[in-house]
XYZ file of C-alpha atoms in Angstrom:
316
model
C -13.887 -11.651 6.246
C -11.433 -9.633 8.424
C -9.128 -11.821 10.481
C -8.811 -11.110 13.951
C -5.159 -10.433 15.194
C -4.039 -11.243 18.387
C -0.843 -9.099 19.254
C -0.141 -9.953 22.555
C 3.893 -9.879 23.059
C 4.141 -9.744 19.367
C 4.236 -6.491 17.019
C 1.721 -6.446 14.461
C 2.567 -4.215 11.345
C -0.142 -2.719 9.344
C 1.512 -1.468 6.106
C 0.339 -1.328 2.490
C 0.982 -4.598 -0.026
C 4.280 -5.353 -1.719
C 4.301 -3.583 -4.800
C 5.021 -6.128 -8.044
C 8.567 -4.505 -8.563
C 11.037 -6.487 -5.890
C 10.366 -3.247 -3.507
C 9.175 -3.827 -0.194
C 7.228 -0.785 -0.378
C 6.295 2.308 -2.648
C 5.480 4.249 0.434
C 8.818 5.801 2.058
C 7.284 5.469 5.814
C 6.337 2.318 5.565
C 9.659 1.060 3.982
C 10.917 3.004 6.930
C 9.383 1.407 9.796
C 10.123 -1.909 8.711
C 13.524 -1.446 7.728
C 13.580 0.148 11.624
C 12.612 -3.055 12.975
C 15.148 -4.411 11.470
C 17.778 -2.670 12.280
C 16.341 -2.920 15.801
C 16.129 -6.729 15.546
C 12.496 -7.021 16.388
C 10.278 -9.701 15.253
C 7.235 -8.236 13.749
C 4.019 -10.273 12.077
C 3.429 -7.959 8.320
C -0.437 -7.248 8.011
C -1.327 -5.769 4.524
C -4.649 -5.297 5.057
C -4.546 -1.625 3.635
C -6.761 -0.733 6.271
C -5.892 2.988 7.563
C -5.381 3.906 11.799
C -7.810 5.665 13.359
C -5.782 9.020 12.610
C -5.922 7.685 9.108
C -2.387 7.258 9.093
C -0.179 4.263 7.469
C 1.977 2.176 8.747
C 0.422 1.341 12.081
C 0.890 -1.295 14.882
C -0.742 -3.163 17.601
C 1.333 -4.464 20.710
C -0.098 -5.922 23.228
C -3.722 -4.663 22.034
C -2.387 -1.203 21.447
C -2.656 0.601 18.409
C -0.031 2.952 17.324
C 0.207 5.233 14.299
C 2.964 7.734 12.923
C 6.249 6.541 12.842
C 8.057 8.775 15.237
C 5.404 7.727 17.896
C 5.871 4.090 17.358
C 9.449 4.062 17.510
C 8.866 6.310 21.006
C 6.541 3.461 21.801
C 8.771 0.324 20.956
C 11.676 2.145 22.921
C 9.645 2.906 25.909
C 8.099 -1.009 25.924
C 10.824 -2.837 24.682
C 14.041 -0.741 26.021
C 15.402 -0.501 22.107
C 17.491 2.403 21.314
C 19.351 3.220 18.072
C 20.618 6.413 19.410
C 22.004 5.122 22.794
C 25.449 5.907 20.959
C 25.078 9.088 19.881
C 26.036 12.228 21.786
C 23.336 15.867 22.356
C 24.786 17.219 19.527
C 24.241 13.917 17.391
C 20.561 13.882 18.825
C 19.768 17.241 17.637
C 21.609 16.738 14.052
C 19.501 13.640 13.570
C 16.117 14.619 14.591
C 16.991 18.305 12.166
C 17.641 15.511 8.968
C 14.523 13.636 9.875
C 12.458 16.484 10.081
C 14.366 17.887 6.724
C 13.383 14.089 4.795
C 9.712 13.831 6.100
C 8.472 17.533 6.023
C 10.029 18.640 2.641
C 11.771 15.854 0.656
C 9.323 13.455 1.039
C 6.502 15.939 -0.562
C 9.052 16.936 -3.704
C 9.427 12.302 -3.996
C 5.280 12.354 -3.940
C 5.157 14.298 -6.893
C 7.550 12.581 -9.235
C 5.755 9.008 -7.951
C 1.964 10.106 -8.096
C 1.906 12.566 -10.435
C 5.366 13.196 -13.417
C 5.783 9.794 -13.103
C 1.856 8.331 -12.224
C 2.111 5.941 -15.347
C 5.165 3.754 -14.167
C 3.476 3.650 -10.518
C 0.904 2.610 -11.823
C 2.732 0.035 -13.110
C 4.295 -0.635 -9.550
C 1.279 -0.995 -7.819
C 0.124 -4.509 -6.824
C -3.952 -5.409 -7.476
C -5.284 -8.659 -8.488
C -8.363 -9.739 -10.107
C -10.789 -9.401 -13.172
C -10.535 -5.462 -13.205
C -7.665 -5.061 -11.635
C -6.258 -2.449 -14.314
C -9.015 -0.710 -14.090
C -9.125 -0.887 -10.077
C -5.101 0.511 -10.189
C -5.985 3.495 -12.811
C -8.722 5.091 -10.765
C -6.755 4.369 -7.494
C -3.804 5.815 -8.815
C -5.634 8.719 -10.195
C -7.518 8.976 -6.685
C -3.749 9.211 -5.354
C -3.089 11.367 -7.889
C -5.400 14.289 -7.048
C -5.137 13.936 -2.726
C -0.906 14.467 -3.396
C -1.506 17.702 -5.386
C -4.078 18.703 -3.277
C -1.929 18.203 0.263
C 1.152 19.186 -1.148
C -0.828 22.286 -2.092
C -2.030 22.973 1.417
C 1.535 21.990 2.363
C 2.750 25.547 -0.125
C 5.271 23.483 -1.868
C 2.622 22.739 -4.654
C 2.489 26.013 -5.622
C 5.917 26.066 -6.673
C 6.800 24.912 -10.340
C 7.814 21.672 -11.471
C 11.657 23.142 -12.091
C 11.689 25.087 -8.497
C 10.086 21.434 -6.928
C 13.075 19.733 -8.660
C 15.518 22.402 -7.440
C 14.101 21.500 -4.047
C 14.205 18.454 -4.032
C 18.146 18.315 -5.582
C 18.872 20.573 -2.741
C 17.815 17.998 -0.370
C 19.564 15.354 -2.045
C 22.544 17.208 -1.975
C 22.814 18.230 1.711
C 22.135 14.662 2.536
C 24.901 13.385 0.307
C 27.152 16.523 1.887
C 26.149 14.585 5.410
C 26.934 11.303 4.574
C 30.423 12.076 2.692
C 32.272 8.846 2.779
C 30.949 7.766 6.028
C 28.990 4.067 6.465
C 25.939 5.633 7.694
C 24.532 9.607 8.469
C 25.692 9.802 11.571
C 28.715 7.426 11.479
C 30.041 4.016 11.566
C 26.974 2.450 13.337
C 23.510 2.539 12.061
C 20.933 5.104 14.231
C 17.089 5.778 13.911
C 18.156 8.224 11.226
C 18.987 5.685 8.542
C 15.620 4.160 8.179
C 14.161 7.487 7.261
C 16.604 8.434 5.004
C 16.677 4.900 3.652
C 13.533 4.751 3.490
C 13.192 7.933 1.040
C 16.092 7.217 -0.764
C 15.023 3.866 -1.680
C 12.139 5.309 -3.651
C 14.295 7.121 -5.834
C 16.434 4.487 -6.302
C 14.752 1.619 -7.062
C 10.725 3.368 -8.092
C 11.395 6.002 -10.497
C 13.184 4.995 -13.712
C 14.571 7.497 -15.778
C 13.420 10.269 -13.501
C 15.670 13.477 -12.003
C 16.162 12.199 -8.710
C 17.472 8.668 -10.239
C 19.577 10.125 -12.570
C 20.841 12.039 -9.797
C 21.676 9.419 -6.853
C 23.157 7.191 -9.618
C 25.459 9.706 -11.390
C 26.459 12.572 -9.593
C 25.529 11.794 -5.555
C 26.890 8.077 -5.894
C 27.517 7.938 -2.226
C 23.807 8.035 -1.728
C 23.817 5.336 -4.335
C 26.268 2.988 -2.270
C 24.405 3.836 1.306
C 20.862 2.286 -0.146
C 22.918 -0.480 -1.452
C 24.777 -0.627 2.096
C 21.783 -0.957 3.715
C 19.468 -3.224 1.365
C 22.070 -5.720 1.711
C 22.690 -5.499 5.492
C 18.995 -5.475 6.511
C 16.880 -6.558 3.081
C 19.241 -9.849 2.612
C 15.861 -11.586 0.235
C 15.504 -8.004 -1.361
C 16.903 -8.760 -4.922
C 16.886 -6.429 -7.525
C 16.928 -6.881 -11.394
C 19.831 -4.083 -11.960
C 21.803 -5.410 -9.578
C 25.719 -5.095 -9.892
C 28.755 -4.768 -9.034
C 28.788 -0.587 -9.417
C 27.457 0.487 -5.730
C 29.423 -2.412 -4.118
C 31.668 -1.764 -0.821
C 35.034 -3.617 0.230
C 32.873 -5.051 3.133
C 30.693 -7.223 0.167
C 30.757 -10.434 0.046
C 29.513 -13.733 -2.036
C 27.232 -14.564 0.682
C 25.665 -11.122 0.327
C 25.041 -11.927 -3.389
C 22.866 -14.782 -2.605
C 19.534 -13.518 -2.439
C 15.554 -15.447 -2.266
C 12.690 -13.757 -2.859
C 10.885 -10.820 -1.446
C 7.859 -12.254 0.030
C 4.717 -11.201 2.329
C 6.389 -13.014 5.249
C 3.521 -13.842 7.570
C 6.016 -13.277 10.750
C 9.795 -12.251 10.315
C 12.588 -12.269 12.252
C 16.386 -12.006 11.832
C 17.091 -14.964 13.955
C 16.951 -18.217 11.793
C 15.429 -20.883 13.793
C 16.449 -24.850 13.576
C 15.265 -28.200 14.592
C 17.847 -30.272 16.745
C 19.235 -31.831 13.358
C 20.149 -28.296 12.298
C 17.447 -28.262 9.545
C 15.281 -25.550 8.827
C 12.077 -25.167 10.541
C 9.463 -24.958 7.757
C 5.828 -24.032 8.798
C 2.516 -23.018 7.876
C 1.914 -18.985 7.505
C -0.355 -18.898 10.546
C 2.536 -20.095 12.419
C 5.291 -18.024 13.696
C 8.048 -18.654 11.603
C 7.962 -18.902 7.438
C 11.308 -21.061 7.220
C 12.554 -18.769 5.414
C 16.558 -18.443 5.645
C 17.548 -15.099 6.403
C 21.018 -14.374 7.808
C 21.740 -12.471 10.944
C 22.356 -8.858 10.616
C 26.316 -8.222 11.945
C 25.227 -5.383 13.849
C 26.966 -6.185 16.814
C 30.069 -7.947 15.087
C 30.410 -4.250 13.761
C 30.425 -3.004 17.106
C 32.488 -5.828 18.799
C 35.104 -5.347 16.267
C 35.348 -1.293 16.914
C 35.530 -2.039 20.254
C 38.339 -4.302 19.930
C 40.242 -1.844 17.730
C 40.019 0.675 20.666
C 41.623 -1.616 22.794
């Protein structure tokens, strides 16, 4: 029976389930808009439902009993409602870089990731991809066959799919390349503070990553483009602090990690979320059901703003 969602004053995200890896997500645009929330510090309320929007399109939210699909128009949305802005920092110039990368990850890297998820590499998706029941296995192989067919189809309206695998691959290191060119040893793309453009690159790069062992792209972020390597591992620990991973080490590790950082619980379909621990006037944890707002989860504030105060006290 569908639950009814009330999402007055709260943001209500409609994304696809947690896959059975650790990820939060095998899809790079919904891994995107949640790691923007983040970033943003905006308490959202996850919905996996796997229902699509009305354009068909996932993630999605409701606010205030508005529905909102595509990324770039809910993050428009959220700024215009809420007054956020990751890119109140950043200059024309910066703008116009930023929305050139974006438009660089979602319109051609993102279609050259599809293929080695949902079709080179279909079998360890499939793997990924989280179903319960009696026929589960057999419920996963025809979806991920159905998958299958609608990425070579669209990425052969698209024109890239009617390149070869080797010239896909060339595109797709070519991508991977300029971004780790853009990066160089900065903290983020455009700098030393986080913008809208690192939760679409992070969001990509995660999936390559962490979601395709053994593949190209994997061998490539974690060998040759190692900054790329260290940026995903930058920002999984910043913004993903219950986001623990069975490889993890030492490798990808900054000067700015620390032993809290290693501390990790785990990933969970958090009925609400926010950044901002709550407490009861002994200082205990607030534990409550998942209907209620808070999961009682203990998740550490983001030092967003320590980053800034502490720039801004160096230009003093």
């Amino acid at each position: 029976k569908e639950q009814e969602l009330d999402s007055k004053d709260a943001i209500i995200l409609h994304q696809f389930s947690r896959p059975t890896n650790g990820v939060p997500s095998l899809s790079p645009f919904c891994l995107k808009m949640e790691t923007y929330l983040r970033m943003a510090d905006l308490p959202y309320q996850n919905y996996f439902d796997g229902k699509l929007s009305p354009q068909g399109k996932m993630p999605w939210i409701e606010y205030n009993h508005k529905k909102v699909s595509g990324t770039e128009f809910i993050i428009d949305f959220l700024e215009e409602k809420l007054g956020v802005n990751l890119n109140k920092h950043l200059g024309p110039h910066e703008r116009a870089v930023s929305r050139a990368v974006t438009k660089m990850v979602e319109e051609h890297f993102y279609w050259t990731l599809a293929y080695c998820q949902w079709v080179e590499n279909l079998h360890e998706t499939q793997k990924m991809v989280s179903l319960f029941g009696p026929f589960s296995d057999l419920l996963k192989w025809i979806l991920c066959h159905l998958t299958k067919g609608i990425v070579k189809r669209e990425m052969y309206g698209h024109g890239i799919g009617r390149f070869s695998e080797e010239e896909m691959y060339t595109l797709m290191e070519k991508d991977m390349r300029t971004l780790a060119g853009l990066l160089g040893d900065k903290k983020y793309i455009m700098g030393p503070t986080v913008s809208t453009v690192d939760a679409t690159v992070f969001g990509h790069l995660a999936q390559a990553m962490w979601t395709l062992p053994g593949t190209r792209p994997e061998r490539l972020i974690k060998g040759e483009l190692i900054n790329l390597a260290m940026y995903c591992e930058r920002i999984r620990r910043k913004f993903w602090p219950e986001w623990h991973h069975d490889d993890d080490n030492t490798l990808y590790e900054s000067e700015e990690s620390s032993e809290a950082s290693k501390t990790y619980s785990p990933l969970q379909d958090f009925s609400f979320y926010s950044r901002t621990e709550t407490f009861d006037e002994e200082g205990n944890s607030i534990s409550q059901t998942p209907d209620t707002d808070y999961t009682g989860h203990s998740l550490f504030d983001s030092d967003v703003e320590m980053d800034e105060y502490r720039d801004h006290e160096q230009c003093k």
